[in-house]
Short mmCIF file of C-alpha atoms and ligand atoms in Angstrom, two decimals:
data_model
loop_
_atom_site.label_atom_id
_atom_site.label_comp_id
_atom_site.label_asym_id
_atom_site.label_seq_id
_atom_site.Cartn_x
_atom_site.Cartn_y
_atom_site.Cartn_z
CA MET A 18 0.00 0.00 0.00
CA PRO A 19 1.50 3.40 -0.99
CA GLY A 20 2.09 6.13 1.58
CA ARG A 21 -0.02 9.28 1.66
CA LEU A 22 0.96 12.68 0.24
CA PHE A 23 0.07 15.58 2.58
CA VAL A 24 -0.08 18.98 0.87
CA VAL A 25 0.75 21.32 3.74
CA ALA A 26 0.27 25.10 3.76
CA THR A 27 2.90 27.10 5.66
CA PRO A 28 2.94 30.76 6.83
CA ILE A 29 3.21 33.65 4.36
CA GLY A 30 5.00 35.77 6.94
CA ASN A 31 3.62 35.23 10.41
CA LEU A 32 4.88 31.98 11.93
CA GLY A 33 1.86 31.92 14.23
CA ASP A 34 -0.13 30.89 11.17
CA LEU A 35 1.41 27.40 11.04
CA SER A 36 -1.53 25.31 12.21
CA PRO A 37 -1.22 22.70 14.97
CA ARG A 38 -2.33 20.08 12.44
CA ALA A 39 0.40 21.16 9.98
CA MET A 40 3.00 20.81 12.74
CA GLU A 41 1.70 17.38 13.67
CA VAL A 42 1.82 16.18 10.05
CA LEU A 43 5.31 17.62 9.43
CA ARG A 44 6.53 15.82 12.54
CA ALA A 45 4.87 12.50 11.67
CA VAL A 46 5.74 12.00 7.98
CA ALA A 47 8.86 10.13 6.83
CA LEU A 48 9.96 12.87 4.43
CA ILE A 49 9.21 16.51 3.65
CA ALA A 50 9.48 17.55 -0.02
CA ALA A 51 10.30 21.26 0.07
CA GLU A 52 10.63 23.93 -2.62
CA ASP A 53 13.81 25.12 -0.88
CA THR A 54 15.13 22.81 1.82
CA ARG A 55 17.22 25.49 3.53
CA HIS A 56 14.25 27.82 3.83
CA THR A 57 12.01 25.04 5.17
CA ARG A 58 14.71 23.84 7.58
CA GLY A 59 14.58 27.30 9.17
CA LEU A 60 10.83 26.89 9.74
CA LEU A 61 11.17 23.32 11.03
CA ASP A 62 13.96 24.29 13.44
CA LYS A 63 11.74 26.96 14.99
CA PHE A 64 9.22 24.27 15.88
CA GLY A 65 11.75 21.56 16.80
CA ILE A 66 10.72 19.34 13.88
CA GLU A 67 13.51 16.99 12.80
CA THR A 68 11.92 15.23 9.81
CA PRO A 69 14.33 14.84 6.86
CA THR A 70 13.73 17.01 3.79
CA THR A 71 14.27 16.61 0.07
CA SER A 72 14.26 19.31 -2.55
CA LEU A 73 11.39 19.89 -5.01
CA PRO A 74 12.30 23.19 -6.69
CA ALA A 75 9.96 24.78 -9.24
CA PHE A 76 12.56 24.53 -12.03
CA ALA A 77 13.08 20.77 -11.58
CA GLU A 78 9.75 19.54 -10.26
CA GLY A 79 9.36 17.01 -13.08
CA GLN A 80 12.83 15.51 -12.51
CA ARG A 81 12.60 15.36 -8.73
CA ALA A 82 9.08 14.00 -8.53
CA GLY A 83 10.27 10.47 -9.43
CA ALA A 84 12.31 9.98 -6.24
CA ILE A 85 9.41 11.23 -4.11
CA LEU A 86 6.98 8.88 -5.87
CA GLU A 87 9.37 5.98 -5.11
CA ARG A 88 9.24 6.81 -1.40
CA LEU A 89 5.45 6.95 -1.55
CA ALA A 90 5.35 3.66 -3.45
CA ALA A 91 7.48 2.12 -0.68
CA GLY A 92 4.73 3.01 1.77
CA HIS A 93 6.23 6.15 3.34
CA ASP A 94 4.06 9.20 4.08
CA VAL A 95 5.43 12.41 2.51
CA ALA A 96 4.54 16.07 3.16
CA LEU A 97 4.85 18.65 0.41
CA VAL A 98 5.60 22.27 1.39
CA THR A 99 6.77 25.41 -0.41
CA ASP A 100 8.57 28.50 0.86
CA ALA A 101 5.31 30.21 1.83
CA GLY A 102 1.61 29.58 1.56
CA THR A 103 -0.19 26.74 -0.16
CA PRO A 104 1.78 24.39 -2.43
CA ALA A 105 0.68 24.22 -6.08
CA ILE A 106 -0.72 27.78 -5.95
CA SER A 107 1.79 29.66 -8.16
CA ASP A 108 4.30 27.29 -6.56
CA PRO A 109 5.64 23.77 -7.15
CA GLY A 110 3.31 20.89 -6.36
CA GLU A 111 0.84 20.56 -9.22
CA LYS A 112 2.91 18.01 -11.16
CA LEU A 113 3.70 15.93 -8.09
CA VAL A 114 0.02 15.80 -7.10
CA VAL A 115 -1.02 14.73 -10.62
CA GLU A 116 1.65 12.04 -10.81
CA ALA A 117 0.96 10.79 -7.29
CA LEU A 118 -2.75 10.52 -8.10
CA ALA A 119 -1.92 8.52 -11.21
CA ALA A 120 0.15 6.20 -9.04
CA GLY A 121 -2.81 5.58 -6.75
CA VAL A 122 -1.54 7.71 -3.85
CA THR A 123 -4.08 9.33 -1.52
CA ILE A 124 -3.60 13.12 -1.42
CA ILE A 125 -4.52 14.90 1.81
CA PRO A 126 -4.65 18.70 1.98
CA VAL A 127 -3.60 20.43 5.20
CA PRO A 128 -4.99 23.90 4.44
CA GLY A 129 -3.70 27.17 5.79
CA PRO A 130 -2.30 30.47 4.50
CA ALA A 131 -2.60 31.51 0.84
CA ALA A 132 -1.79 35.10 -0.02
CA PHE A 133 -4.66 35.51 -2.47
CA VAL A 134 -7.26 34.33 0.06
CA ALA A 135 -5.88 36.68 2.72
CA ALA A 136 -5.97 39.60 0.25
CA LEU A 137 -9.51 38.83 -0.89
CA SER A 138 -10.84 38.29 2.61
CA ALA A 139 -9.79 41.75 3.82
CA GLY A 140 -9.52 43.67 0.53
CA GLY A 141 -13.08 44.98 0.45
CA LEU A 142 -13.87 44.04 -3.17
CA PRO A 143 -16.61 41.51 -4.03
CA THR A 144 -15.60 37.99 -3.04
CA GLY A 145 -18.63 36.04 -4.27
CA ARG A 146 -16.87 35.34 -7.52
CA PHE A 147 -13.19 35.82 -8.21
CA HIS A 148 -10.75 34.80 -10.92
CA PHE A 149 -7.20 33.94 -9.91
CA LEU A 150 -4.64 34.85 -12.57
CA GLY A 151 -1.43 34.13 -10.66
CA PHE A 152 1.52 36.02 -12.15
CA LEU A 153 0.94 37.81 -15.46
CA PRO A 154 3.31 36.75 -18.25
CA ARG A 155 6.44 38.94 -18.51
CA GLN A 156 5.81 39.65 -22.20
CA VAL A 157 3.46 42.66 -22.41
CA SER A 158 1.65 41.22 -25.45
CA GLU A 159 0.98 37.96 -23.59
CA ALA A 160 -0.11 39.79 -20.45
CA LYS A 161 -2.46 41.91 -22.51
CA ALA A 162 -3.94 38.83 -24.18
CA MET A 163 -4.55 37.27 -20.77
CA ILE A 164 -6.34 40.39 -19.52
CA GLU A 165 -8.41 40.58 -22.70
CA GLU A 166 -9.60 37.05 -21.99
CA VAL A 167 -10.99 38.09 -18.60
CA GLN A 168 -11.98 41.72 -19.06
CA ALA A 169 -15.66 40.91 -19.55
CA LEU A 170 -15.88 38.90 -16.32
CA SER A 171 -17.79 40.41 -13.40
CA ALA A 172 -15.61 38.36 -11.02
CA THR A 173 -12.91 40.13 -9.00
CA LEU A 174 -9.50 39.57 -10.61
CA VAL A 175 -6.62 38.44 -8.40
CA LEU A 176 -2.97 38.71 -9.40
CA TYR A 177 0.38 37.97 -7.85
CA GLU A 178 3.18 40.37 -8.71
CA SER A 179 6.80 40.92 -7.88
CA PRO A 180 7.43 44.19 -6.02
CA ARG A 181 9.72 45.43 -8.82
CA ARG A 182 6.96 45.28 -11.42
CA VAL A 183 3.94 46.54 -9.48
CA GLY A 184 4.08 50.08 -10.87
CA ASP A 185 4.32 48.93 -14.50
CA THR A 186 1.65 46.28 -14.04
CA LEU A 187 -0.79 48.78 -12.49
CA ALA A 188 -0.14 51.19 -15.38
CA SER A 189 -0.90 48.44 -17.91
CA LEU A 190 -4.01 47.33 -16.03
CA ALA A 191 -5.22 50.93 -15.87
CA GLN A 192 -4.81 51.19 -19.61
CA TRP A 193 -6.48 47.87 -20.39
CA LEU A 194 -9.26 47.87 -17.78
CA GLY A 195 -9.86 51.57 -17.08
CA PRO A 196 -10.94 53.16 -13.81
CA ARG A 197 -11.97 50.03 -11.95
CA ARG A 198 -11.60 49.82 -8.19
CA ALA A 199 -8.47 47.97 -7.13
CA VAL A 200 -6.46 47.02 -4.04
CA VAL A 201 -2.75 46.54 -3.50
CA ALA A 202 -2.33 44.17 -0.55
CA ARG A 203 1.28 44.23 0.66
CA GLU A 204 3.22 42.26 3.25
CA LEU A 205 0.20 40.28 4.43
CA THR A 206 0.46 38.92 7.97
CA LYS A 207 3.78 40.77 8.45
CA LEU A 208 4.81 43.84 10.44
CA HIS A 209 4.26 46.28 7.57
CA GLU A 210 0.99 44.81 6.30
CA GLU A 211 -0.84 47.39 4.21
CA PHE A 212 -3.92 47.64 1.98
CA VAL A 213 -3.94 50.52 -0.49
CA ARG A 214 -7.27 51.07 -2.20
CA GLY A 215 -8.21 53.27 -5.15
CA THR A 216 -8.99 53.12 -8.85
CA LEU A 217 -6.45 51.55 -11.18
CA PRO A 218 -5.32 54.94 -12.58
CA GLU A 219 -4.93 56.32 -9.03
CA LEU A 220 -2.89 53.32 -7.94
CA ALA A 221 -0.83 53.39 -11.15
CA GLU A 222 0.03 57.00 -10.39
CA ARG A 223 0.84 56.25 -6.76
CA TYR A 224 3.19 53.36 -7.60
CA ALA A 225 4.79 54.84 -10.75
CA GLY A 226 8.56 54.57 -10.38
CA VAL A 227 8.19 53.60 -6.71
CA GLU A 228 10.32 50.79 -5.35
CA VAL A 229 7.82 48.70 -3.43
CA LEU A 230 9.18 46.78 -0.47
CA GLY A 231 7.87 43.31 0.23
CA GLU A 232 5.34 41.05 -1.42
CA VAL A 233 2.18 42.13 -3.13
CA VAL A 234 -1.21 40.83 -4.25
CA VAL A 235 -3.27 42.99 -6.62
CA LEU A 236 -7.07 42.79 -6.69
CA VAL A 237 -9.14 44.40 -9.44
CA GLU A 238 -12.89 44.74 -9.41
CA GLY A 239 -14.70 42.77 -12.10
CA ARG A 240 -16.61 44.45 -14.86
CA THR A 241 -19.59 46.34 -13.51
CA GLY A 242 -21.04 47.21 -16.92
CA ASP A 243 -22.07 50.75 -16.04
CA THR A 244 -18.72 52.50 -15.99
CA ARG A 245 -18.33 55.31 -18.45
CA TRP A 246 -14.82 56.60 -18.18
CA THR A 247 -14.34 60.29 -17.46
CA GLU A 248 -12.64 62.47 -20.06
CA ASP A 249 -9.46 62.53 -17.95
CA GLU A 250 -9.40 58.74 -17.76
CA VAL A 251 -9.93 58.40 -21.49
CA LYS A 252 -7.21 60.97 -22.19
CA ARG A 253 -4.81 59.15 -19.91
CA ALA A 254 -5.43 55.83 -21.70
CA LEU A 255 -5.03 57.49 -25.11
CA VAL A 256 -1.79 59.20 -24.13
CA THR A 257 -0.36 55.98 -22.67
CA GLY A 258 -1.36 53.99 -25.76
CA LEU A 259 -0.07 56.57 -28.24
CA SER A 260 3.21 57.04 -26.42
CA SER A 261 3.80 53.30 -26.44
CA GLY A 262 3.48 53.37 -30.24
CA GLU A 263 -0.09 52.13 -30.78
CA ARG A 264 -1.96 53.42 -33.82
CA LEU A 265 -4.80 55.83 -33.00
CA LYS A 266 -7.33 53.92 -35.09
CA SER A 267 -6.80 50.53 -33.45
CA LEU A 268 -6.39 52.16 -30.03
CA THR A 269 -9.76 53.90 -30.24
CA THR A 270 -11.52 50.81 -31.59
CA GLU A 271 -10.21 48.80 -28.70
CA LEU A 272 -10.88 51.48 -26.05
CA SER A 273 -14.45 51.97 -27.24
CA LYS A 274 -15.23 48.40 -26.12
CA ARG A 275 -14.33 49.25 -22.54
CA ALA A 276 -14.68 52.96 -21.93
CA GLY A 277 -18.35 53.52 -22.74
CA TRP A 278 -17.31 56.07 -25.41
CA SER A 279 -17.92 55.73 -29.15
CA ALA A 280 -14.87 55.00 -31.32
CA HIS A 281 -15.69 58.19 -33.25
CA ASP A 282 -15.55 60.43 -30.14
CA LEU A 283 -12.40 58.72 -28.95
CA TYR A 284 -10.76 59.21 -32.34
CA ARG A 285 -11.58 62.93 -32.35
CA LEU A 286 -10.23 63.32 -28.83
CA GLY A 287 -7.15 61.30 -29.81
CA LEU A 288 -6.47 63.64 -32.74
CA THR A 289 -6.41 66.66 -30.43
CA LEU A 290 -3.98 64.85 -28.14
CA LYS A 291 -1.73 63.88 -31.04
CA ASP A 292 -1.59 67.55 -32.04
N1 SAM B 326 1.86 29.58 -2.74
C1 SAM B 326 1.79 30.95 -2.30
C2 SAM B 326 0.39 31.23 -1.77
O1 SAM B 326 -0.30 30.28 -1.38
O2 SAM B 326 -0.03 32.38 -1.73
C3 SAM B 326 2.18 31.91 -3.41
C4 SAM B 326 3.61 31.75 -3.84
S1 SAM B 326 4.06 32.83 -5.13
C5 SAM B 326 5.61 32.17 -5.61
C6 SAM B 326 4.59 34.27 -4.28
C7 SAM B 326 3.66 35.45 -4.50
O3 SAM B 326 2.58 35.36 -3.58
C8 SAM B 326 4.32 36.80 -4.20
O4 SAM B 326 5.00 37.30 -5.34
C9 SAM B 326 3.11 37.66 -3.86
O5 SAM B 326 2.44 38.06 -5.03
C10 SAM B 326 2.24 36.64 -3.11
N2 SAM B 326 2.54 36.68 -1.67
C11 SAM B 326 3.14 35.72 -0.94
N3 SAM B 326 3.23 36.11 0.35
C12 SAM B 326 2.68 37.33 0.44
C13 SAM B 326 2.47 38.25 1.51
N4 SAM B 326 2.85 37.99 2.74
N5 SAM B 326 1.85 39.42 1.22
C14 SAM B 326 1.44 39.70 -0.03
N6 SAM B 326 1.62 38.88 -1.06
C15 SAM B 326 2.23 37.70 -0.84
#
């Protein structure tokens, strides 16, 4: 009979968030598969847990999964953890879970912190429906395509972002989605936890060129259907689009689908800006 695979959530900052059940499981299993064994060893040491670890880094999850599956096949229980939060959520784990399932292993979740849930729960935007995007692709054209896929959804959009790119990402989102309400949730569960709320253009302005410290989740309100952009908001989107080299005609056609303005009016306004 194969061992069981426990998928264990760990703190995203505050060590007090490691649940008693997580501790018990981490102590009891034969092996802990960790995204970064040194990082996890630090956590385990704090709780006096001596279970051996093996590495399951994101870049080699496929290669390393085999050895972990062998241990499971030999009847040993294994826990899977990542550096912070819930494994397999923008973190290694998905492949191992799929392969373990195929091998007839029972998968047991040990739930706990996940940055996107913490951000949603206290962010103040609708939580009834949300769409988790994880990290946007680095390539602007791919990021734009991903946002186009979801721009008609009324669900709140949830994104992970690296602190270095928050300003640029908010500027792009403001251009693609307009003046929707948004939240930047930073350093959740840590000393400098902060929620900054505003419209996308306001947040883009606030974070432009700013070096953000710590980790960040971005929430964006879903489409409400009744937003007609103000003239200032439309001008801002036109200027951003034109200065990044977009053609006025295609820019106005695209904006008209989102801004509640006719393509004709946008084009005329765009011409004055070009002048
Ligand atoms: N598996 C993790 C989870 O369950 O949330 C996510 C791991 S992903 C590699 C790391 C990203 O999660 C960060 O870039 C940031 O967007 C978000 N994140 C993690 N911890 C955070 C925190 N304490 N505050 C805000 N965002 C956080």
